[in-house]
Amino acid sequence: MAEVKSMFREVLPKQGQLSVEDITTMVLCKPKLLPLKSLSLEKLEKMQQAAQDTIRQQEMAEKEKQQITH
């Protein structure tokens, strides 16, 4: 593999200890469970369902009213 020139030059200490940690390991973390639907989406769907139910009830009331008058 070709050597890549770096803008920085390597400096080794003349005194003390030199430690190298090149070992990369995988770190396992607790899985994060994501909801299939967000809370805001669930609230919006409930509001839409409630509005549709209200409209159906109004339509049924109008039909009953029309049948009574005929």
Short mmCIF file of C-alpha atoms in Angstrom, two decimals:
data_model
loop_
_atom_site.label_atom_id
_atom_site.label_comp_id
_atom_site.label_asym_id
_atom_site.label_seq_id
_atom_site.Cartn_x
_atom_site.Cartn_y
_atom_site.Cartn_z
CA MET A 1 0.00 0.00 0.00
CA ALA A 2 1.33 3.43 -0.87
CA GLU A 3 2.40 5.66 2.01
CA VAL A 4 0.39 8.85 2.38
CA LYS A 5 2.25 12.03 3.30
CA SER A 6 0.72 13.86 6.21
CA MET A 7 0.74 17.52 7.10
CA PHE A 8 1.76 16.52 10.60
CA ARG A 9 5.02 14.90 11.52
CA GLU A 10 5.22 12.17 14.11
CA VAL A 11 6.80 13.11 17.42
CA LEU A 12 8.03 10.42 19.81
CA PRO A 13 8.70 11.31 23.46
CA LYS A 14 12.31 11.12 24.64
CA GLN A 15 11.32 10.43 28.28
CA GLY A 16 8.43 8.60 29.92
CA GLN A 17 6.25 5.83 28.62
CA LEU A 18 4.75 5.46 25.21
CA SER A 19 1.43 3.67 24.97
CA VAL A 20 -0.32 2.65 21.80
CA GLU A 21 -3.96 1.62 21.66
CA ASP A 22 -4.75 0.50 18.15
CA ILE A 23 -7.17 -2.21 19.16
CA THR A 24 -10.69 -1.37 18.04
CA THR A 25 -13.46 -3.38 19.59
CA MET A 26 -17.18 -3.32 19.14
CA VAL A 27 -19.13 -1.83 22.01
CA LEU A 28 -22.56 -3.29 22.55
CA CYS A 29 -25.19 -0.94 23.84
CA LYS A 30 -28.77 -1.37 24.91
CA PRO A 31 -31.07 -1.47 21.86
CA LYS A 32 -33.40 1.46 21.47
CA LEU A 33 -36.95 0.49 20.61
CA LEU A 34 -38.67 2.96 18.36
CA PRO A 35 -42.45 3.06 18.15
CA LEU A 36 -43.96 2.16 14.80
CA LYS A 37 -46.09 5.28 15.00
CA SER A 38 -45.20 8.49 16.73
CA LEU A 39 -47.44 9.81 19.48
CA SER A 40 -48.40 12.84 17.42
CA LEU A 41 -49.40 10.61 14.50
CA GLU A 42 -51.54 8.48 16.80
CA LYS A 43 -53.23 11.60 18.20
CA LEU A 44 -53.87 12.89 14.68
CA GLU A 45 -55.39 9.56 13.63
CA LYS A 46 -57.65 9.57 16.72
CA MET A 47 -58.80 13.10 15.91
CA GLN A 48 -59.54 12.13 12.30
CA GLN A 49 -61.44 9.03 13.41
CA ALA A 50 -63.49 11.09 15.87
CA ALA A 51 -64.30 13.64 13.16
CA GLN A 52 -65.37 10.87 10.76
CA ASP A 53 -67.57 9.31 13.46
CA THR A 54 -69.21 12.67 14.11
CA ILE A 55 -69.90 13.17 10.40
CA ARG A 56 -71.40 9.65 10.13
CA GLN A 57 -73.66 10.31 13.11
CA GLN A 58 -74.83 13.59 11.58
CA GLU A 59 -75.52 11.89 8.23
CA MET A 60 -77.47 9.11 9.94
CA ALA A 61 -79.51 11.69 11.89
CA GLU A 62 -80.31 13.55 8.65
CA LYS A 63 -81.39 10.32 6.92
CA GLU A 64 -83.64 9.41 9.83
CA LYS A 65 -85.09 12.91 9.81
CA GLN A 66 -85.80 12.67 6.06
CA GLN A 67 -87.45 9.27 6.46
CA ILE A 68 -89.69 10.59 9.21
CA THR A 69 -90.82 13.56 7.09
CA HIS A 70 -91.61 11.38 4.06
#
